Each structure stands twice: as C-alpha cells, then as structure tokens.
PDB file of C-alpha atoms in Angstrom:
ATOM      1  CA  UNK K   1      28.235   0.736 -15.321  1.00  0.00           C
ATOM      2  CA  UNK K   2      25.589  -1.855 -14.416  1.00  0.00           C
ATOM      3  CA  UNK K   3      26.101  -4.695 -11.871  1.00  0.00           C
ATOM      4  CA  UNK K   4      24.343  -7.792 -12.452  1.00  0.00           C
ATOM      5  CA  UNK K   5      24.251 -10.542  -9.962  1.00  0.00           C
ATOM      6  CA  UNK K   6      23.314 -14.334 -10.110  1.00  0.00           C
ATOM      7  CA  UNK K   7      22.927 -16.567  -7.085  1.00  0.00           C
ATOM      8  CA  UNK K   8      23.940 -20.014  -8.331  1.00  0.00           C
ATOM      9  CA  UNK K   9      23.010 -23.430  -6.739  1.00  0.00           C
ATOM     10  CA  UNK K  10      23.113 -26.865  -8.756  1.00  0.00           C
ATOM     11  CA  UNK K  11      21.812 -25.115 -12.045  1.00  0.00           C
ATOM     12  CA  UNK K  12      24.092 -26.681 -14.370  1.00  0.00           C
ATOM     13  CA  UNK K  13      21.209 -27.360 -17.003  1.00  0.00           C
ATOM     14  CA  UNK K  14      20.279 -23.531 -16.847  1.00  0.00           C
ATOM     15  CA  UNK K  15      23.302 -21.581 -16.160  1.00  0.00           C
ATOM     16  CA  UNK K  16      24.745 -21.445 -19.311  1.00  0.00           C
ATOM     17  CA  UNK K  17      21.736 -19.904 -20.932  1.00  0.00           C
ATOM     18  CA  UNK K  18      21.281 -17.564 -18.075  1.00  0.00           C
ATOM     19  CA  UNK K  19      24.857 -15.936 -18.452  1.00  0.00           C
ATOM     20  CA  UNK K  20      24.878 -15.944 -22.121  1.00  0.00           C
ATOM     21  CA  UNK K  21      21.121 -13.918 -21.751  1.00  0.00           C
ATOM     22  CA  UNK K  22      23.128 -11.254 -19.731  1.00  0.00           C
ATOM     23  CA  UNK K  23      26.348 -11.117 -21.693  1.00  0.00           C
ATOM     24  CA  UNK K  24      24.288 -10.648 -25.242  1.00  0.00           C
ATOM     25  CA  UNK K  25      22.608  -7.411 -23.577  1.00  0.00           C
ATOM     26  CA  UNK K  26      22.569  -4.603 -25.685  1.00  0.00           C
ATOM     27  CA  UNK K  27      24.122  -2.572 -22.882  1.00  0.00           C
ATOM     28  CA  UNK K  28      28.056  -3.259 -22.957  1.00  0.00           C
ATOM     29  CA  UNK K  29      29.265  -1.290 -20.079  1.00  0.00           C
ATOM     30  CA  UNK K  30      28.338  -4.126 -17.339  1.00  0.00           C
ATOM     31  CA  UNK K  31      29.971  -6.245 -14.686  1.00  0.00           C
ATOM     32  CA  UNK K  32      28.693  -9.975 -14.043  1.00  0.00           C
ATOM     33  CA  UNK K  33      29.141 -10.974 -10.530  1.00  0.00           C
ATOM     34  CA  UNK K  34      28.199 -14.687 -10.210  1.00  0.00           C
ATOM     35  CA  UNK K  35      27.914 -16.165  -6.700  1.00  0.00           C
ATOM     36  CA  UNK K  36      28.391 -20.306  -6.459  1.00  0.00           C
ATOM     37  CA  UNK K  37      26.470 -21.062  -3.378  1.00  0.00           C
ATOM     38  CA  UNK K  38      28.220 -24.428  -2.898  1.00  0.00           C
ATOM     39  CA  UNK K  39      26.946 -26.291  -5.814  1.00  0.00           C
ATOM     40  CA  UNK K  40      27.411 -29.882  -5.987  1.00  0.00           C
ATOM     41  CA  UNK K  41      27.110 -30.569  -9.747  1.00  0.00           C
ATOM     42  CA  UNK K  42      28.978 -28.872 -12.505  1.00  0.00           C
ATOM     43  CA  UNK K  43      27.521 -25.356 -12.025  1.00  0.00           C
ATOM     44  CA  UNK K  44      30.873 -23.711 -10.531  1.00  0.00           C
ATOM     45  CA  UNK K  45      32.900 -25.236 -13.271  1.00  0.00           C
ATOM     46  CA  UNK K  46      30.669 -23.756 -16.111  1.00  0.00           C
ATOM     47  CA  UNK K  47      30.929 -20.270 -14.476  1.00  0.00           C
ATOM     48  CA  UNK K  48      34.721 -20.630 -13.939  1.00  0.00           C
ATOM     49  CA  UNK K  49      34.709 -21.102 -17.937  1.00  0.00           C
ATOM     50  CA  UNK K  50      32.810 -18.140 -18.961  1.00  0.00           C
ATOM     51  CA  UNK K  51      34.861 -16.200 -16.756  1.00  0.00           C
ATOM     52  CA  UNK K  52      38.248 -17.165 -18.477  1.00  0.00           C
ATOM     53  CA  UNK K  53      36.422 -15.964 -21.637  1.00  0.00           C
ATOM     54  CA  UNK K  54      34.851 -12.822 -20.833  1.00  0.00           C
ATOM     55  CA  UNK K  55      36.547 -10.143 -18.447  1.00  0.00           C
ATOM     56  CA  UNK K  56      33.345  -8.541 -17.381  1.00  0.00           C
ATOM     57  CA  UNK K  57      32.624 -11.880 -15.336  1.00  0.00           C
ATOM     58  CA  UNK K  58      33.589 -12.184 -11.657  1.00  0.00           C
ATOM     59  CA  UNK K  59      33.049 -15.775 -10.235  1.00  0.00           C
ATOM     60  CA  UNK K  60      32.669 -16.145  -6.321  1.00  0.00           C
ATOM     61  CA  UNK K  61      32.836 -19.433  -4.658  1.00  0.00           C
ATOM     62  CA  UNK K  62      31.258 -19.837  -0.930  1.00  0.00           C
ATOM     63  CA  UNK K  63      30.087 -22.867   1.137  1.00  0.00           C
ATOM     64  CA  UNK K  64      26.096 -22.870   0.814  1.00  0.00           C
ATOM     65  CA  UNK K  65      24.886 -19.937   2.813  1.00  0.00           C
ATOM     66  CA  UNK K  66      21.104 -19.872   0.910  1.00  0.00           C
ATOM     67  CA  UNK K  67      20.306 -17.889  -2.071  1.00  0.00           C
ATOM     68  CA  UNK K  68      19.484 -14.531   0.025  1.00  0.00           C
ATOM     69  CA  UNK K  69      23.156 -14.258   1.362  1.00  0.00           C
ATOM     70  CA  UNK K  70      24.537 -15.066  -2.010  1.00  0.00           C
ATOM     71  CA  UNK K  71      22.926 -12.003  -3.366  1.00  0.00           C
ATOM     72  CA  UNK K  72      24.088 -10.225  -0.510  1.00  0.00           C
ATOM     73  CA  UNK K  73      27.692 -11.476  -1.548  1.00  0.00           C
ATOM     74  CA  UNK K  74      27.045 -10.224  -4.896  1.00  0.00           C
ATOM     75  CA  UNK K  75      25.764  -6.928  -3.877  1.00  0.00           C
ATOM     76  CA  UNK K  76      29.325  -6.556  -1.644  1.00  0.00           C
ATOM     77  CA  UNK K  77      31.646  -7.279  -4.712  1.00  0.00           C
ATOM     78  CA  UNK K  78      29.535  -5.058  -7.085  1.00  0.00           C
ATOM     79  CA  UNK K  79      31.203  -1.986  -8.573  1.00  0.00           C
ATOM     80  CA  UNK K  80      28.607  -0.510 -10.608  1.00  0.00           C
ATOM     81  CA  UNK K  81      26.266   2.396  -9.684  1.00  0.00           C
ATOM     82  CA  UNK K  82      23.210   0.232 -10.518  1.00  0.00           C
ATOM     83  CA  UNK K  83      22.493  -3.505  -9.719  1.00  0.00           C
ATOM     84  CA  UNK K  84      20.337  -6.147 -11.201  1.00  0.00           C
ATOM     85  CA  UNK K  85      19.574  -9.614  -9.761  1.00  0.00           C
ATOM     86  CA  UNK K  86      18.913 -12.744 -12.201  1.00  0.00           C
ATOM     87  CA  UNK K  87      18.091 -15.936 -10.892  1.00  0.00           C
ATOM     88  CA  UNK K  88      20.000 -18.879 -12.406  1.00  0.00           C
ATOM     89  CA  UNK K  89      17.118 -20.635 -14.151  1.00  0.00           C
ATOM     90  CA  UNK K  90      15.930 -17.436 -16.179  1.00  0.00           C
ATOM     91  CA  UNK K  91      17.347 -15.318 -19.148  1.00  0.00           C
ATOM     92  CA  UNK K  92      17.202 -11.405 -19.737  1.00  0.00           C
ATOM     93  CA  UNK K  93      15.692 -10.476 -23.328  1.00  0.00           C
ATOM     94  CA  UNK K  94      18.482  -8.907 -25.464  1.00  0.00           C
ATOM     95  CA  UNK K  95      17.022  -5.237 -24.515  1.00  0.00           C
ATOM     96  CA  UNK K  96      16.149  -5.554 -20.770  1.00  0.00           C
ATOM     97  CA  UNK K  97      18.946  -3.732 -19.338  1.00  0.00           C
ATOM     98  CA  UNK K  98      18.989  -1.070 -21.772  1.00  0.00           C
ATOM     99  CA  UNK K  99      15.226  -0.579 -21.401  1.00  0.00           C
ATOM    100  CA  UNK K 100      15.715  -0.317 -17.411  1.00  0.00           C
ATOM    101  CA  UNK K 101      18.478   1.964 -17.397  1.00  0.00           C
ATOM    102  CA  UNK K 102      17.005   4.434 -19.674  1.00  0.00           C
ATOM    103  CA  UNK K 103      14.575   5.087 -16.722  1.00  0.00           C
ATOM    104  CA  UNK K 104      17.347   5.281 -14.264  1.00  0.00           C
ATOM    105  CA  UNK K 105      17.689   9.045 -13.892  1.00  0.00           C
ATOM    106  CA  UNK K 106      18.904  11.120 -11.104  1.00  0.00           C
ATOM    107  CA  UNK K 107      15.497  11.431  -9.592  1.00  0.00           C
ATOM    108  CA  UNK K 108      14.920   7.733  -8.642  1.00  0.00           C
ATOM    109  CA  UNK K 109      16.577   4.879  -6.907  1.00  0.00           C
ATOM    110  CA  UNK K 110      14.535   1.973  -8.261  1.00  0.00           C
ATOM    111  CA  UNK K 111      13.441   1.322 -11.620  1.00  0.00           C
ATOM    112  CA  UNK K 112      10.476  -1.741 -11.661  1.00  0.00           C
ATOM    113  CA  UNK K 113      10.391  -3.887 -14.617  1.00  0.00           C
ATOM    114  CA  UNK K 114       7.652  -6.124 -16.153  1.00  0.00           C
ATOM    115  CA  UNK K 115       5.212  -3.014 -15.124  1.00  0.00           C
ATOM    116  CA  UNK K 116       2.789  -4.426 -17.170  1.00  0.00           C
ATOM    117  CA  UNK K 117       1.738  -7.027 -14.425  1.00  0.00           C
ATOM    118  CA  UNK K 118       0.437  -3.903 -12.292  1.00  0.00           C
ATOM    119  CA  UNK K 119      -3.370  -3.721 -12.413  1.00  0.00           C
ATOM    120  CA  UNK K 120      -4.947  -0.521 -13.680  1.00  0.00           C
ATOM    121  CA  UNK K 121      -1.639   1.330 -13.625  1.00  0.00           C
ATOM    122  CA  UNK K 122       0.031   3.482 -16.146  1.00  0.00           C
ATOM    123  CA  UNK K 123       2.221   5.968 -14.650  1.00  0.00           C
ATOM    124  CA  UNK K 124       5.756   6.554 -15.725  1.00  0.00           C
ATOM    125  CA  UNK K 125       6.752   7.174 -12.122  1.00  0.00           C
ATOM    126  CA  UNK K 126       4.914   6.126  -8.895  1.00  0.00           C
ATOM    127  CA  UNK K 127       5.306   8.531  -5.964  1.00  0.00           C
ATOM    128  CA  UNK K 128       6.753   6.288  -2.976  1.00  0.00           C
ATOM    129  CA  UNK K 129       3.628   6.607  -0.799  1.00  0.00           C
ATOM    130  CA  UNK K 130       1.603   4.966  -3.267  1.00  0.00           C
ATOM    131  CA  UNK K 131       4.255   2.616  -3.995  1.00  0.00           C
ATOM    132  CA  UNK K 132       4.364   1.400  -0.785  1.00  0.00           C
ATOM    133  CA  UNK K 133       0.986   0.462  -0.179  1.00  0.00           C
ATOM    134  CA  UNK K 134       1.736  -1.868  -3.498  1.00  0.00           C
ATOM    135  CA  UNK K 135       4.745  -3.458  -2.078  1.00  0.00           C
ATOM    136  CA  UNK K 136       3.160  -4.462   1.018  1.00  0.00           C
ATOM    137  CA  UNK K 137       0.121  -5.938  -1.140  1.00  0.00           C
ATOM    138  CA  UNK K 138       3.026  -7.634  -3.629  1.00  0.00           C
ATOM    139  CA  UNK K 139       1.159  -6.052  -6.318  1.00  0.00           C
ATOM    140  CA  UNK K 140       2.144  -7.646  -9.732  1.00  0.00           C
ATOM    141  CA  UNK K 141       5.808  -8.434  -9.930  1.00  0.00           C
ATOM    142  CA  UNK K 142       6.628  -6.408  -6.719  1.00  0.00           C
ATOM    143  CA  UNK K 143       8.157  -8.781  -4.260  1.00  0.00           C
ATOM    144  CA  UNK K 144      10.566 -10.532  -6.308  1.00  0.00           C
ATOM    145  CA  UNK K 145      14.045  -9.056  -6.656  1.00  0.00           C
ATOM    146  CA  UNK K 146      14.546  -9.924 -10.503  1.00  0.00           C
ATOM    147  CA  UNK K 147      13.341  -8.090 -13.191  1.00  0.00           C
ATOM    148  CA  UNK K 148      14.338  -4.174 -11.785  1.00  0.00           C
ATOM    149  CA  UNK K 149      17.359  -2.027 -11.185  1.00  0.00           C
ATOM    150  CA  UNK K 150      18.348  -0.489  -7.898  1.00  0.00           C
ATOM    151  CA  UNK K 151      20.794   2.085  -7.111  1.00  0.00           C
ATOM    152  CA  UNK K 152      23.428   0.014  -5.407  1.00  0.00           C
ATOM    153  CA  UNK K 153      23.500   2.437  -2.200  1.00  0.00           C
ATOM    154  CA  UNK K 154      19.979   1.180  -1.397  1.00  0.00           C
ATOM    155  CA  UNK K 155      21.024  -2.275  -1.016  1.00  0.00           C
ATOM    156  CA  UNK K 156      22.404  -2.432   2.642  1.00  0.00           C
ATOM    157  CA  UNK K 157      23.206  -5.666   4.719  1.00  0.00           C
ATOM    158  CA  UNK K 158      19.989  -4.813   6.547  1.00  0.00           C
ATOM    159  CA  UNK K 159      17.654  -5.841   3.194  1.00  0.00           C
ATOM    160  CA  UNK K 160      19.488  -9.248   3.185  1.00  0.00           C
ATOM    161  CA  UNK K 161      19.311  -9.488   7.220  1.00  0.00           C
ATOM    162  CA  UNK K 162      16.956 -12.448   7.779  1.00  0.00           C
ATOM    163  CA  UNK K 163      17.307 -15.703   9.060  1.00  0.00           C
ATOM    164  CA  UNK K 164      18.392 -18.607   6.933  1.00  0.00           C
ATOM    165  CA  UNK K 165      15.167 -20.759   7.188  1.00  0.00           C
ATOM    166  CA  UNK K 166      13.067 -18.071   5.573  1.00  0.00           C
ATOM    167  CA  UNK K 167      13.020 -19.447   2.287  1.00  0.00           C
ATOM    168  CA  UNK K 168       9.682 -18.447   0.862  1.00  0.00           C
ATOM    169  CA  UNK K 169       8.760 -14.846   1.390  1.00  0.00           C
ATOM    170  CA  UNK K 170      12.219 -13.428   1.786  1.00  0.00           C
ATOM    171  CA  UNK K 171      12.045 -11.856  -1.381  1.00  0.00           C
ATOM    172  CA  UNK K 172       9.265  -9.910   0.033  1.00  0.00           C
ATOM    173  CA  UNK K 173      10.714  -8.992   2.861  1.00  0.00           C
ATOM    174  CA  UNK K 174      13.505  -7.580   0.624  1.00  0.00           C
ATOM    175  CA  UNK K 175      11.070  -5.367  -0.951  1.00  0.00           C
ATOM    176  CA  UNK K 176       9.680  -3.721   2.139  1.00  0.00           C
ATOM    177  CA  UNK K 177      12.780  -2.981   3.655  1.00  0.00           C
ATOM    178  CA  UNK K 178      13.989  -1.636   0.457  1.00  0.00           C
ATOM    179  CA  UNK K 179      10.868   0.811   0.029  1.00  0.00           C
ATOM    180  CA  UNK K 180      11.269   2.372   3.193  1.00  0.00           C
ATOM    181  CA  UNK K 181      14.897   3.308   2.690  1.00  0.00           C
ATOM    182  CA  UNK K 182      14.025   5.915   0.010  1.00  0.00           C
ATOM    183  CA  UNK K 183      11.516   8.564  -0.609  1.00  0.00           C
ATOM    184  CA  UNK K 184      12.084   8.896  -4.113  1.00  0.00           C
ATOM    185  CA  UNK K 185       9.466   8.003  -6.769  1.00  0.00           C
ATOM    186  CA  UNK K 186       9.783   4.699  -8.574  1.00  0.00           C
ATOM    187  CA  UNK K 187      10.277   4.475 -12.356  1.00  0.00           C
ATOM    188  CA  UNK K 188       8.349   1.742 -14.222  1.00  0.00           C
ATOM    189  CA  UNK K 189       9.178  -0.145 -17.455  1.00  0.00           C
ATOM    190  CA  UNK K 190       5.968  -1.512 -18.863  1.00  0.00           C
ATOM    191  CA  UNK K 191       7.742  -3.645 -21.277  1.00  0.00           C
ATOM    192  CA  UNK K 192       8.691  -7.433 -20.423  1.00  0.00           C
ATOM    193  CA  UNK K 193      12.316  -7.302 -19.344  1.00  0.00           C
ATOM    194  CA  UNK K 194      12.530 -10.984 -17.726  1.00  0.00           C
ATOM    195  CA  UNK K 195      11.805 -14.576 -18.823  1.00  0.00           C
ATOM    196  CA  UNK K 196      11.001 -16.491 -15.777  1.00  0.00           C
ATOM    197  CA  UNK K 197      12.216 -20.355 -15.937  1.00  0.00           C
ATOM    198  CA  UNK K 198      10.420 -22.768 -14.193  1.00  0.00           C
ATOM    199  CA  UNK K 199       9.146 -22.020 -10.793  1.00  0.00           C
ATOM    200  CA  UNK K 200      10.327 -24.498  -7.813  1.00  0.00           C
ATOM    201  CA  UNK K 201      10.196 -22.889  -4.304  1.00  0.00           C
ATOM    202  CA  UNK K 202       6.661 -21.410  -4.060  1.00  0.00           C
ATOM    203  CA  UNK K 203       5.250 -23.970  -5.851  1.00  0.00           C
ATOM    204  CA  UNK K 204       6.384 -26.803  -3.426  1.00  0.00           C
ATOM    205  CA  UNK K 205       6.399 -24.895  -0.300  1.00  0.00           C
ATOM    206  CA  UNK K 206       4.524 -26.287   2.522  1.00  0.00           C
ATOM    207  CA  UNK K 207       3.217 -23.372   4.500  1.00  0.00           C
ATOM    208  CA  UNK K 208       2.357 -23.646   8.380  1.00  0.00           C
ATOM    209  CA  UNK K 209       0.603 -21.314  10.775  1.00  0.00           C
ATOM    210  CA  UNK K 210       4.033 -21.001  12.580  1.00  0.00           C
ATOM    211  CA  UNK K 211       6.013 -20.134   9.448  1.00  0.00           C
ATOM    212  CA  UNK K 212       3.373 -17.734   8.327  1.00  0.00           C
ATOM    213  CA  UNK K 213       3.657 -16.010  12.013  1.00  0.00           C
ATOM    214  CA  UNK K 214       7.294 -15.415  11.841  1.00  0.00           C
ATOM    215  CA  UNK K 215       7.020 -14.097   8.579  1.00  0.00           C
ATOM    216  CA  UNK K 216       4.445 -11.517   9.681  1.00  0.00           C
ATOM    217  CA  UNK K 217       6.647 -10.802  12.662  1.00  0.00           C
ATOM    218  CA  UNK K 218       9.618  -9.910  10.323  1.00  0.00           C
ATOM    219  CA  UNK K 219       7.055  -8.009   8.316  1.00  0.00           C
ATOM    220  CA  UNK K 220       6.333  -5.957  11.017  1.00  0.00           C
ATOM    221  CA  UNK K 221       9.853  -5.449  11.794  1.00  0.00           C
ATOM    222  CA  UNK K 222      10.384  -4.193   8.179  1.00  0.00           C
ATOM    223  CA  UNK K 223       7.733  -1.216   8.369  1.00  0.00           C
ATOM    224  CA  UNK K 224       8.438   1.525  10.354  1.00  0.00           C
ATOM    225  CA  UNK K 225       6.415   0.865  13.918  1.00  0.00           C
ATOM    226  CA  UNK K 226       4.768   4.561  13.462  1.00  0.00           C
ATOM    227  CA  UNK K 227       3.306   3.403  10.271  1.00  0.00           C
ATOM    228  CA  UNK K 228       1.605   0.192  10.832  1.00  0.00           C
ATOM    229  CA  UNK K 229      -1.605   1.503  11.448  1.00  0.00           C
ATOM    230  CA  UNK K 230      -1.156   3.068   7.845  1.00  0.00           C
ATOM    231  CA  UNK K 231      -0.804  -0.068   6.094  1.00  0.00           C
ATOM    232  CA  UNK K 232      -2.601  -2.373   8.324  1.00  0.00           C
ATOM    233  CA  UNK K 233      -5.335  -2.929   5.546  1.00  0.00           C
ATOM    234  CA  UNK K 234      -2.453  -3.921   3.059  1.00  0.00           C
ATOM    235  CA  UNK K 235      -0.635  -6.601   5.631  1.00  0.00           C
ATOM    236  CA  UNK K 236      -3.957  -7.706   6.626  1.00  0.00           C
ATOM    237  CA  UNK K 237      -4.802  -8.869   2.833  1.00  0.00           C
ATOM    238  CA  UNK K 238      -1.562 -10.545   2.483  1.00  0.00           C
ATOM    239  CA  UNK K 239      -1.708 -12.421   5.747  1.00  0.00           C
ATOM    240  CA  UNK K 240      -4.982 -13.881   4.677  1.00  0.00           C
ATOM    241  CA  UNK K 241      -4.036 -15.072   1.336  1.00  0.00           C
ATOM    242  CA  UNK K 242      -0.928 -16.731   3.291  1.00  0.00           C
ATOM    243  CA  UNK K 243      -3.284 -18.401   5.815  1.00  0.00           C
ATOM    244  CA  UNK K 244      -5.479 -20.059   2.936  1.00  0.00           C
ATOM    245  CA  UNK K 245      -2.164 -21.288   1.786  1.00  0.00           C
ATOM    246  CA  UNK K 246      -1.708 -22.830   5.311  1.00  0.00           C
ATOM    247  CA  UNK K 247      -5.035 -24.276   5.184  1.00  0.00           C
ATOM    248  CA  UNK K 248      -4.147 -26.448   2.219  1.00  0.00           C
ATOM    249  CA  UNK K 249      -0.787 -27.673   3.753  1.00  0.00           C
ATOM    250  CA  UNK K 250      -2.095 -28.321   7.191  1.00  0.00           C
ATOM    251  CA  UNK K 251      -4.486 -30.171   9.316  1.00  0.00           C
ATOM    252  CA  UNK K 252      -7.439 -27.782  10.627  1.00  0.00           C
ATOM    253  CA  UNK K 253      -6.264 -28.919  14.471  1.00  0.00           C
ATOM    254  CA  UNK K 254      -2.834 -27.700  13.778  1.00  0.00           C
ATOM    255  CA  UNK K 255      -3.730 -23.909  12.906  1.00  0.00           C
ATOM    256  CA  UNK K 256      -7.362 -23.532  14.246  1.00  0.00           C
ATOM    257  CA  UNK K 257      -6.136 -22.282  17.511  1.00  0.00           C
ATOM    258  CA  UNK K 258      -2.882 -20.593  16.186  1.00  0.00           C
ATOM    259  CA  UNK K 259      -1.538 -17.066  17.131  1.00  0.00           C
ATOM    260  CA  UNK K 260      -1.744 -16.381  13.430  1.00  0.00           C
ATOM    261  CA  UNK K 261      -5.219 -16.781  12.761  1.00  0.00           C
ATOM    262  CA  UNK K 262      -5.987 -15.518  16.344  1.00  0.00           C
ATOM    263  CA  UNK K 263      -4.141 -12.067  14.880  1.00  0.00           C
ATOM    264  CA  UNK K 264      -5.852 -12.096  11.539  1.00  0.00           C
ATOM    265  CA  UNK K 265      -9.446 -12.326  13.326  1.00  0.00           C
ATOM    266  CA  UNK K 266      -8.493  -9.543  15.661  1.00  0.00           C
ATOM    267  CA  UNK K 267      -7.174  -7.249  13.202  1.00  0.00           C
ATOM    268  CA  UNK K 268     -10.343  -7.835  11.055  1.00  0.00           C
ATOM    269  CA  UNK K 269     -12.224  -6.811  14.123  1.00  0.00           C
ATOM    270  CA  UNK K 270     -10.002  -3.600  14.844  1.00  0.00           C
ATOM    271  CA  UNK K 271     -10.983  -2.773  10.862  1.00  0.00           C
ATOM    272  CA  UNK K 272     -14.698  -3.484  11.104  1.00  0.00           C
ATOM    273  CA  UNK K 273     -14.001  -6.103   8.598  1.00  0.00           C
ATOM    274  CA  UNK K 274     -15.192  -9.955   8.175  1.00  0.00           C
ATOM    275  CA  UNK K 275     -14.053 -12.472   5.910  1.00  0.00           C
ATOM    276  CA  UNK K 276     -16.368 -13.150   2.713  1.00  0.00           C
ATOM    277  CA  UNK K 277     -18.422 -16.085   3.059  1.00  0.00           C
ATOM    278  CA  UNK K 278     -16.456 -18.272   0.728  1.00  0.00           C
ATOM    279  CA  UNK K 279     -13.456 -17.543   2.726  1.00  0.00           C
ATOM    280  CA  UNK K 280     -15.456 -18.455   5.801  1.00  0.00           C
ATOM    281  CA  UNK K 281     -16.564 -21.893   4.181  1.00  0.00           C
ATOM    282  CA  UNK K 282     -12.755 -22.824   3.267  1.00  0.00           C
ATOM    283  CA  UNK K 283     -11.727 -22.584   6.923  1.00  0.00           C
ATOM    284  CA  UNK K 284     -14.776 -24.480   8.085  1.00  0.00           C
ATOM    285  CA  UNK K 285     -13.903 -27.428   6.363  1.00  0.00           C
ATOM    286  CA  UNK K 286     -12.543 -29.998   8.501  1.00  0.00           C
ATOM    287  CA  UNK K 287     -10.815 -32.377   6.058  1.00  0.00           C
ATOM    288  CA  UNK K 288      -7.456 -31.153   4.653  1.00  0.00           C
ATOM    289  CA  UNK K 289      -8.645 -33.206   1.383  1.00  0.00           C
ATOM    290  CA  UNK K 290     -11.688 -31.046   1.007  1.00  0.00           C
ATOM    291  CA  UNK K 291      -9.553 -27.860   1.371  1.00  0.00           C
ATOM    292  CA  UNK K 292      -7.393 -28.952  -1.124  1.00  0.00           C
ATOM    293  CA  UNK K 293     -10.184 -29.497  -3.531  1.00  0.00           C
ATOM    294  CA  UNK K 294     -12.180 -26.536  -2.644  1.00  0.00           C
ATOM    295  CA  UNK K 295      -9.220 -24.582  -3.536  1.00  0.00           C
ATOM    296  CA  UNK K 296      -8.398 -26.021  -6.897  1.00  0.00           C
ATOM    297  CA  UNK K 297     -11.993 -25.499  -7.874  1.00  0.00           C
ATOM    298  CA  UNK K 298     -11.911 -22.015  -6.752  1.00  0.00           C
ATOM    299  CA  UNK K 299      -8.720 -21.600  -8.703  1.00  0.00           C
ATOM    300  CA  UNK K 300     -10.109 -22.892 -12.068  1.00  0.00           C
ATOM    301  CA  UNK K 301     -13.386 -20.636 -11.335  1.00  0.00           C
ATOM    302  CA  UNK K 302     -11.908 -17.173 -10.953  1.00  0.00           C
TER     303      UNK K 302
END
C-alpha cells in the first residue's frame, strides 16, 4: 500500500481537485492522509466530506504548526510501506503512483519522479554517491518533497526537525537529510508525475543575509561533518545563488559586511575560485533598484 500525505492550510479553492486527483489514481491500494493545519476557511469541512465518502481517507485536524510539521504528522499516521507527498494546490496525473511504484524495488528506498528535469541524465538508477552531489545542488526537481516516492522507514522525525520560521529552503533540508539516511541507489521515473499549481512562497519570499546564514548552518548540520570538504563546491554554488536572491531584496549596506557573504568569499579563496565578472558587477551595484533591474534583464537574456 502507498500512503499519500496532503498538508492543507486555507486551500478551499483547490483541495477538492487535489483530493480527486489522488482518488483517481490507477493504483487503488492506497491510503490518503490529509492534515488540516489549522485552516480558517472551509478546507477542513471539504476534507471531512470526502472522508465520509471514501474509507481510504483519514483527516487529521491540528492547530497551525506549519507545512513541515503537517507533513510529519501525516508520516506518523501512515501505514503504507511507501509514502508520497502532494501539496494541496497541486494535482497528480492518473498514472503517477503506478509509474513511481513500478520502480520501487527491494534495492531502492527513493523513487524520484519528473526525472526529465535532470540535466544530461538518463540512468534508470543513480548511485547514491552521485545523487548526493545532485541533491546538494538541487538539480531539477530534487529539493522538493512532492513528485517522488519514499520508503517510510527513511522518514524519521530528524527529516522534519527544523525551526518553524524556516519556510523557504525547508524542503531542501529535508532532501539533504534524506540522502544521507540510505546508501541505496535512487530509481528515476523520467515521465511527468506531478502537476504543479501556482507557486506562492518562493516567488514572494524576501531573502536576507541573516536568513541565508541560518539556512547554511542547518545545511552543514544536515551533511556529516567528515563529508563537508567533498561537497563544499556544491554547497558553495547554492549559497552564491542565494546571495543573489539577497541582493534583490536587501539594501547593500545590510549584507555587504555580513558573515554570510564573508563566508562565501572565504570558501571561494579556499577553492581557488572567483566570481565571474557579471556576478561581481551585480554585487557591486549600489542601488537595490539597479540590482533588481539587472537581475530581470539577466533572466531574460539566459
């Protein structure tokens, strides 16, 4: 049996379609655990109505604790050997769970969906030694919990144990902890197995150097200390990308002397690397407005 967990918070406009997409799966041996995370709209009532009509559905109502803790509660309730997450404003194509479960052999603990998003990759199974580098770089859809299948015994409380205020990057930390919890290869499904709805958190999140510093400390704590040097180039690339996000949200005076930027520059020197001219120019721009404009133009020119 496959357990599907949906965390829900004020999703009255989309939750019915989400639930129905799970119930229409060609795989029928499943349970659906819906965690209503303190919704103040009609989401909870809608979920309860579906539970009365289908015995495969279990609805949990809890005070608002955040999406990560809602997922953790769903995992605690799960009975299936394999588990998948769906966000309440997204949908599953009808054969998603069938495609994923077909790759869920005894020799793997993780089945990654939407493998077409991985650049230059076609292997049916990716050795964990390679996949960890990909996870730290957040290649493709690695770094989001949805669209994949996980052996339930891997989903320990440690994967969800992070500060409540970490609301962007928490899925990335989930994956880092996950890939260091098993040595088995990762099976990959290259077909599309997930229909993503409108993105809200990442598009409106205001990055700060202080937040990124804390996120990186959590990242380092998620990777075994003895492995840090091996993965430093991968970690550094992601930190630089986050630094540019800081640059379009914070005034230069607020980050130019930050510990976050100082650590990035120190690790660049350690690896005998330097930022490309275009990136140095971006960071040197004194005006927040100019950096936003430069960032917008750069995105269009890619």
